[in-house]
Coordinates of C-alpha atoms and ligand atoms in Angstrom, one line a residue:
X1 CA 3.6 -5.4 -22.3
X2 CA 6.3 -5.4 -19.7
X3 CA 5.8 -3.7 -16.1
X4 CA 8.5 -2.9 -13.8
X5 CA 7.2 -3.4 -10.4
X6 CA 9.5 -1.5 -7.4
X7 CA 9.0 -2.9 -3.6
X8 CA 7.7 -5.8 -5.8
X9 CA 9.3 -8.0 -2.8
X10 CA 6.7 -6.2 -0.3
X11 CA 3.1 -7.0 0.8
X12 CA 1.6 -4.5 -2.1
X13 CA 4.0 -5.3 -4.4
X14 CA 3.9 -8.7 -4.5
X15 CA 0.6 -8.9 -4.8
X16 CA 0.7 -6.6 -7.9
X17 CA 3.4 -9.1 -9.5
X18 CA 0.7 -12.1 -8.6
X19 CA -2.0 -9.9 -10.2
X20 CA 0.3 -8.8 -13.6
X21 CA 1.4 -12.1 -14.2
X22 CA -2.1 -13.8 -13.7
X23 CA -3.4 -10.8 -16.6
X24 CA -0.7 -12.1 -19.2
X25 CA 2.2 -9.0 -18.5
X26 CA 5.7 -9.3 -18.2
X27 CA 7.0 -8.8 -15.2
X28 CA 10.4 -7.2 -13.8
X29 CA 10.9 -6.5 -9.8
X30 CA 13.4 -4.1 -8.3
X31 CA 13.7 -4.4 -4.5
X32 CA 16.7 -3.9 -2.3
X33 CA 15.4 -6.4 0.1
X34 CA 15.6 -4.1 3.4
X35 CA 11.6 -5.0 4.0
X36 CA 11.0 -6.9 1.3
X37 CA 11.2 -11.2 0.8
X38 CA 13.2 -12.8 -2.4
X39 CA 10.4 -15.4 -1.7
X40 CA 7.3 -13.4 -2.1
X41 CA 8.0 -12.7 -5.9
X42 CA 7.8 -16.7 -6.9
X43 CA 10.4 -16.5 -9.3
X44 CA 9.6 -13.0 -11.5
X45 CA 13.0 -11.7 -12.6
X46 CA 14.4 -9.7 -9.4
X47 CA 16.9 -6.6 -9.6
X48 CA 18.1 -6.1 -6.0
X49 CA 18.9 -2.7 -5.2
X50 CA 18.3 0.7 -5.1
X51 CA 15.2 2.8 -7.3
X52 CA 18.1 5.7 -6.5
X53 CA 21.2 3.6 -8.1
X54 CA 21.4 5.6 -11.7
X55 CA 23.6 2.3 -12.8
X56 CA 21.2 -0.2 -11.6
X57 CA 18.4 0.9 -13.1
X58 CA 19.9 2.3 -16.6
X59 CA 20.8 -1.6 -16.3
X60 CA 17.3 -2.7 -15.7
X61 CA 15.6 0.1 -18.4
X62 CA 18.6 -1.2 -21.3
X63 CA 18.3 -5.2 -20.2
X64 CA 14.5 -5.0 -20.3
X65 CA 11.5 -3.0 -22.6
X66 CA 9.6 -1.3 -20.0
X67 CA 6.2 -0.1 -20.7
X68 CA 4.9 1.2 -17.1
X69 CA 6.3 1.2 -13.6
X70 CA 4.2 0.3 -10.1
X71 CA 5.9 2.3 -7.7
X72 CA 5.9 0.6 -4.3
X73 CA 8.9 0.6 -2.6
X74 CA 9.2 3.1 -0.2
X75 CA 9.1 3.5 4.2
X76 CA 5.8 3.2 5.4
X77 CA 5.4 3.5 8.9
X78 CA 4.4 6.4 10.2
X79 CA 5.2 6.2 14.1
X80 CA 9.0 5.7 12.5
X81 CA 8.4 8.2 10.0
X82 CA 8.2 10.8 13.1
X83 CA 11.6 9.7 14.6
X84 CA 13.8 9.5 11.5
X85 CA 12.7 12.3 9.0
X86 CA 16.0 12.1 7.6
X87 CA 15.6 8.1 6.1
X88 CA 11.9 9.0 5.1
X89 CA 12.6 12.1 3.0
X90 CA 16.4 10.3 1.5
X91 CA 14.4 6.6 0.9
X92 CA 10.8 7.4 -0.2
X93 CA 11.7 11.3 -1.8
X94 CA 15.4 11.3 -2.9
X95 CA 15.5 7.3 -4.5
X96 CA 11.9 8.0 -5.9
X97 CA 13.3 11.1 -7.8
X98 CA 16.3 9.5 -9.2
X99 CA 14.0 6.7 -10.4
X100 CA 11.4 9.2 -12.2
X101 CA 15.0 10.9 -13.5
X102 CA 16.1 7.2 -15.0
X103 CA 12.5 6.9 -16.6
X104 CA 13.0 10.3 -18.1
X105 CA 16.1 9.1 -19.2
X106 CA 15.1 6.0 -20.7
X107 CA 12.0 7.4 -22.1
X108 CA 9.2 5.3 -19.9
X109 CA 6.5 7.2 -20.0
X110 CA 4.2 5.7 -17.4
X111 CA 4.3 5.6 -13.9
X112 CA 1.4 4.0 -11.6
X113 CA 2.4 5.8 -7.6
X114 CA 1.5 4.2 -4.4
X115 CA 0.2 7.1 -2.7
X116 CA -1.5 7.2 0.6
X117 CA -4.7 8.4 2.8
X118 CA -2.1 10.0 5.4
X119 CA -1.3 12.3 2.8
X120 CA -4.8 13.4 3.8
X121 CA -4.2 13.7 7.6
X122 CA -7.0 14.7 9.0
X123 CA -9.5 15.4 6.6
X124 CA -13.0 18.0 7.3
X125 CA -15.0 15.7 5.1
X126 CA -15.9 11.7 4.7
X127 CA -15.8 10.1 2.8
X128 CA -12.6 11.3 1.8
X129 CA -12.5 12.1 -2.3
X130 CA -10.3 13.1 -4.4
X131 CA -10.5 17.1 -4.2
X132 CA -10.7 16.7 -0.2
X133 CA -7.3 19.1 0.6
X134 CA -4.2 17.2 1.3
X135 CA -2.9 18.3 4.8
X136 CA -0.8 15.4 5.8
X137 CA 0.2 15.4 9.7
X138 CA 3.3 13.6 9.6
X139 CA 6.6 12.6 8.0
X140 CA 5.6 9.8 6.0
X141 CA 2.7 11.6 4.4
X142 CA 4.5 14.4 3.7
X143 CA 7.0 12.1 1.8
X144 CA 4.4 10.7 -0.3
X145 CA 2.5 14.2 -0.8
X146 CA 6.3 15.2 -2.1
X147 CA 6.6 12.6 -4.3
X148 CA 2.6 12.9 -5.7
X149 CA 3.7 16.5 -6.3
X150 CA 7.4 15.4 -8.3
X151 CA 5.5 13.6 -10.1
X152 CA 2.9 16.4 -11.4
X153 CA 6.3 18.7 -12.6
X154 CA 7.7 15.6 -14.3
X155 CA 5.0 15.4 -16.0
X156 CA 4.6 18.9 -17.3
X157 CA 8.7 19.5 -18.0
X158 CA 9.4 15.9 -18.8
X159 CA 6.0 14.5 -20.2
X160 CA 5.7 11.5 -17.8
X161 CA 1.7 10.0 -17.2
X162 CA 1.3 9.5 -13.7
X163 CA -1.6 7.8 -11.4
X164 CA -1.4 8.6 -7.8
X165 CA -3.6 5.9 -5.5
X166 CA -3.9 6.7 -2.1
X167 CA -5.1 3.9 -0.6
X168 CA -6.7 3.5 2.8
X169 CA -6.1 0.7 5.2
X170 CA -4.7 -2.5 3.0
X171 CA -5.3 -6.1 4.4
X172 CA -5.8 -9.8 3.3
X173 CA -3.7 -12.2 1.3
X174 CA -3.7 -13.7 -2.3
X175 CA -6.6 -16.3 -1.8
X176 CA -3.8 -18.8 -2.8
X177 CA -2.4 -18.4 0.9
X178 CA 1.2 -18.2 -0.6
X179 CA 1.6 -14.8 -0.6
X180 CA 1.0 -12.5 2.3
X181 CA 1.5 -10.0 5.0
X182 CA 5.0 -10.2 6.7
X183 CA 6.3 -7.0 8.0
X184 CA 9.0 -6.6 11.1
X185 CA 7.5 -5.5 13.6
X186 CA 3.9 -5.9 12.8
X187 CA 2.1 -2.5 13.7
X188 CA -0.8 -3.1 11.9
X189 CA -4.3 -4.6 13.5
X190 CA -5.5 -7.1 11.5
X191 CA -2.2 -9.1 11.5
X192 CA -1.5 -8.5 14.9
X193 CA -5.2 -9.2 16.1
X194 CA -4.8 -12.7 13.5
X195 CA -1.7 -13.1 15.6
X196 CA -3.4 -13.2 18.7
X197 CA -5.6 -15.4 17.2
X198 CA -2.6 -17.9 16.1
X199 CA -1.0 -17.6 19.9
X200 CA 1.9 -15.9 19.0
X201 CA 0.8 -12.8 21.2
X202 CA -1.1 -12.9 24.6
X203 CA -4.2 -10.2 23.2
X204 CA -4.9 -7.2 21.5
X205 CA -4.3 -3.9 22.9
X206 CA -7.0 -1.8 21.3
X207 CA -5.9 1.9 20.9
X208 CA -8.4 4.2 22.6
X209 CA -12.2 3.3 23.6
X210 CA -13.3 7.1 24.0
X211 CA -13.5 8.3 20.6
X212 CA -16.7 9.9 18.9
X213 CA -17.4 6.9 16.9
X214 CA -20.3 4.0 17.2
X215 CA -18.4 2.2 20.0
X216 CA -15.5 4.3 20.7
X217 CA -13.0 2.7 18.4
X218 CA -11.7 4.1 15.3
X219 CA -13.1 3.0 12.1
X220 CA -11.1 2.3 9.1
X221 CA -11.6 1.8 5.7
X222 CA -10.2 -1.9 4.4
X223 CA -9.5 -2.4 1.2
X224 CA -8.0 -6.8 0.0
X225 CA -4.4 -6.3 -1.6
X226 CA -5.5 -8.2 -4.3
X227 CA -8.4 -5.6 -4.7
X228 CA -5.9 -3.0 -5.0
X229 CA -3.4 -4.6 -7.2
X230 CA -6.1 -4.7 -9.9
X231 CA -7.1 -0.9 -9.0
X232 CA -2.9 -0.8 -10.3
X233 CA -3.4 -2.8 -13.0
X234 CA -7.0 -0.9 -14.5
X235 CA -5.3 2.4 -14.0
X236 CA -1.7 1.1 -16.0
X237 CA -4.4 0.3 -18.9
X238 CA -6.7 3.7 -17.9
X239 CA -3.5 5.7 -18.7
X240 CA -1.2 4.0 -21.3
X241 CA -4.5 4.1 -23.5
X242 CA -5.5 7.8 -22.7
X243 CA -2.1 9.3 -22.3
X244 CA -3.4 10.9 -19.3
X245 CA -2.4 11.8 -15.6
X246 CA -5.0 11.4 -12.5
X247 CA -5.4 10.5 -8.9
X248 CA -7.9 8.0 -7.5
X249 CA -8.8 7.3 -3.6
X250 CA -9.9 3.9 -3.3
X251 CA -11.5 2.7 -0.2
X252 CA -14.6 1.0 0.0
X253 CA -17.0 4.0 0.9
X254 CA -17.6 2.3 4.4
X255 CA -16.0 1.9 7.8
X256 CA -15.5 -0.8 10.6
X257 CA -14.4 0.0 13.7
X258 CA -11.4 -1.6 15.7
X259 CA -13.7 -3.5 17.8
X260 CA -16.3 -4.9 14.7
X261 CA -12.3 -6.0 13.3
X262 CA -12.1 -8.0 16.6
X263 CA -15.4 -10.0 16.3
X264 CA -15.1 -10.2 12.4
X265 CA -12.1 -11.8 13.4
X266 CA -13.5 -13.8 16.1
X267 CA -16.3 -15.2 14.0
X268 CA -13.6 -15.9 11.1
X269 CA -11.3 -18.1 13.3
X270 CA -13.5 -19.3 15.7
X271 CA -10.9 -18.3 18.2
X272 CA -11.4 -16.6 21.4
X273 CA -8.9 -13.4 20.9
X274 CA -8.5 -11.3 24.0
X275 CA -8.0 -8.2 23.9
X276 CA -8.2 -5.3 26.2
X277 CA -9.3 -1.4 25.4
X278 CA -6.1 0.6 26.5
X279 CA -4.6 4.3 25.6
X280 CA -4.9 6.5 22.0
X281 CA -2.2 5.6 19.7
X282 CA -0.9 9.1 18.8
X283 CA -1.7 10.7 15.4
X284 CA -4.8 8.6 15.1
X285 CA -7.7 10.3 13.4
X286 CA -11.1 8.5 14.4
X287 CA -12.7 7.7 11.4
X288 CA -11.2 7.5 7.3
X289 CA -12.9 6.4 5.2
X290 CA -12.9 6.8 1.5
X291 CA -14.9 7.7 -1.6
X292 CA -13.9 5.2 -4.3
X293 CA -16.3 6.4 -6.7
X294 CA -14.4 8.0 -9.5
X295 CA -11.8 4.7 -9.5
X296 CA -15.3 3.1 -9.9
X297 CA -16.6 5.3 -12.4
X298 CA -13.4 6.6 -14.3
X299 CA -11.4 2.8 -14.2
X300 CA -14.2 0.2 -13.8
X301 CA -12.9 -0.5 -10.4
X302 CA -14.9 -3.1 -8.5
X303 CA -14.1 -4.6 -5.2
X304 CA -14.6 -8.5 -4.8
X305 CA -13.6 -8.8 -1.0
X306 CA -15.6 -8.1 1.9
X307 CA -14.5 -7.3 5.3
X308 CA -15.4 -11.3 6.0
X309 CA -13.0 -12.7 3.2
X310 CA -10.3 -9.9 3.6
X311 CA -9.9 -11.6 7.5
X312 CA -10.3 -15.3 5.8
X313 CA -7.6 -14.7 3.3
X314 CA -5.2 -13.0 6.2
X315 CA -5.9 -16.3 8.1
X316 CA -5.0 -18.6 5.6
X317 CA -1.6 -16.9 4.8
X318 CA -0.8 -16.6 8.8
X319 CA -2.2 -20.3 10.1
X320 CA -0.3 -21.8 7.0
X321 CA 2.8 -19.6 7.1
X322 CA 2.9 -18.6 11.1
X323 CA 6.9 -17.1 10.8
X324 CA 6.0 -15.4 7.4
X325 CA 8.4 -16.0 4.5
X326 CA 10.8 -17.7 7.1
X327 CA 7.9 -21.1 6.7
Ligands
UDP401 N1 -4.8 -0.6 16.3 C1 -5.0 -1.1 17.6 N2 -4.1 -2.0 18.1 C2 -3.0 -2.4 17.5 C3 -2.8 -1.9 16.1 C4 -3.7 -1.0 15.6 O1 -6.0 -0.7 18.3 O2 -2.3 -3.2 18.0 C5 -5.7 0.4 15.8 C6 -5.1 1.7 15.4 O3 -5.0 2.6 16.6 C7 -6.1 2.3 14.4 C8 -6.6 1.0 13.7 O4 -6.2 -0.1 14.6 O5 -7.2 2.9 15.0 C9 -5.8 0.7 12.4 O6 -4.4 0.8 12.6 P1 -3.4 0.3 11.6 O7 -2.0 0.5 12.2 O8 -3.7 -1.1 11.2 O9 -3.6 1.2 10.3 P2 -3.6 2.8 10.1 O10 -5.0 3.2 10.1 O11 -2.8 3.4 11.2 O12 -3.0 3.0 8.8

């Protein structure tokens, strides 16, 4: 069974390709490279370009039998998200369209989404599940909420199967070390605070100390990237065999907050890390954690990383590769 994997040149992606390739599939990447490293796929066939460029992919879909696509690529950061509406809705809405257009075309039937807790924004309930409303509080949730939507009324005119994840906060490495994290700028905290710990950044500026939480910080619910690439993987298999559509949170049920990251990360690298309690972050909802129950239940899902290895596998990938891909 062949996969085409899109962003398969990012964190997630990559990982997925790893994860695919380790289970026996074929393997086919389409990434444009704008965030993306031609080094993290370890030599999988790579397409670089556009979801949205009609040519390219009716090139990918005629060179290549497709059985399923993991849909990755796509803008991600949600602070940018709020300044450039214009490049969120035209790179994750517009390009993801034309791609679910060229699978219509080309009569691929399957489509696993990368969807994402912000589509939740601030939720009434935790855990989070999966019929917890969907009221996302900025650009780049609305984007994915958009496409999670598409996706429903391709189904129904067009008869594509589609599984929407929304995962919650994604972290590690592939236990390997040669694959990891490696985004420009880093924005998120367990990179940056592993980057503290490597010396490339003086300490960690922990956003906000005065929330309602255990110690003031806000807890998070991490999930390992090579977790979640076989959550992709079980729910390819979960659909192509039932012909079916569904959504699945997947979080680990529990929380840490930014300050039990720090000393995790403390103990982990037996590094000193400063770090200093400063202003909110804004658009920072104290806690989120989800239900990963029915991915449990409905896919077999089963997590193998605690919060302990998910900072041990970071490390490795950071101490080994300390200027990402460019090492
Ligand atoms: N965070 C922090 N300092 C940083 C980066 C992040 O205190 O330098 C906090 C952030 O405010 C949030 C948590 O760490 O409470 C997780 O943030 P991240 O950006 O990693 O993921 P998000 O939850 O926003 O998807």
């Amino acid at each position: 069974m062949n996969i085409l994997v899109t962003g398969g040149a990012g964190y997630i992606g990559s990982h997925a390709v790893a994860a695919l390739k380790e289970k026996g599939y074929g393997v086919v990447v389409v990434d444009n490279l704008v965030k993306g490293h031609a080094d993290a796929v370890k030599g999988t066939k790579l397409y670089v370009g556009d979801i949205g460029n009609g040519e390219l992919m009716d090139k990918i879909f005629s060179e290549n039998k497709i059985d399923g696509v993991m849909h990755f690529s796509a803008f991600s950061l949600v602070g940018e998200s709020m300044e450039k509406p214009y490049e969120y809705y035209n790179n994750n809405v517009c390009q993801s369209m034309n791609l679910f257009y060229s699978m219509v075309k080309h009569d691929v039937k399957n489509i696993v989404f990368s969807s994402t807790a912000a589509t939740f924004g601030e939720p009434d309930e935790i855990p989070i599940s999966e019929t917890t409303p969907q009221n996302p509080i900025n650009t780049y949730g609305e984007t994915k909420l958009a496409m999670e939507k598409m996706l429903k009324w391709f189904g129904v005119a067009y008869g594509i199967n589609s599984i929407c994840l929304r995962y919650f906060n994604v972290a590690g490495a592939h236990p390997s070390g040669d694959i990891g994290e490696d985004h420009r700028p880093e924005t998120h905290l367990i990179p940056i605070v592993l980057q503290v710990a490597a010396g490339k950044r003086e300490k960690l500026s922990v956003f906000g100390g005065d929330y309602p939480t255990k110690d003031g910080t806000c807890v998070r619910d991490y999930i390992h990237v090579s977790d979640l690439a076989q959550a992709h993987i079980l729910a390819m298999e979960y659909m192509i065999k039932n012909n079916c559509s569904d959504s699945f949170n997947l979080g680990s049920g529990g929380g840490y907050s930014n300050l039990e990251i720090l000393n995790a990360a403390r103990e982990v690298t037996g590094k000193p890390i400063p770090a200093s309690i400063n202003e909110r972050r804004p658009g920072d909802p104290p806690v989120l954690i989800a239900s990963s129950e029915k991915a449990e239940r409905v896919l077999g899902w089963k997590r193998e990383y605690g919060i302990k290895e998910i900072i041990a596998t970071a490390w490795k990938w950071h101490s080994t590769h300390p200027q990402g891909y460019r090492d």
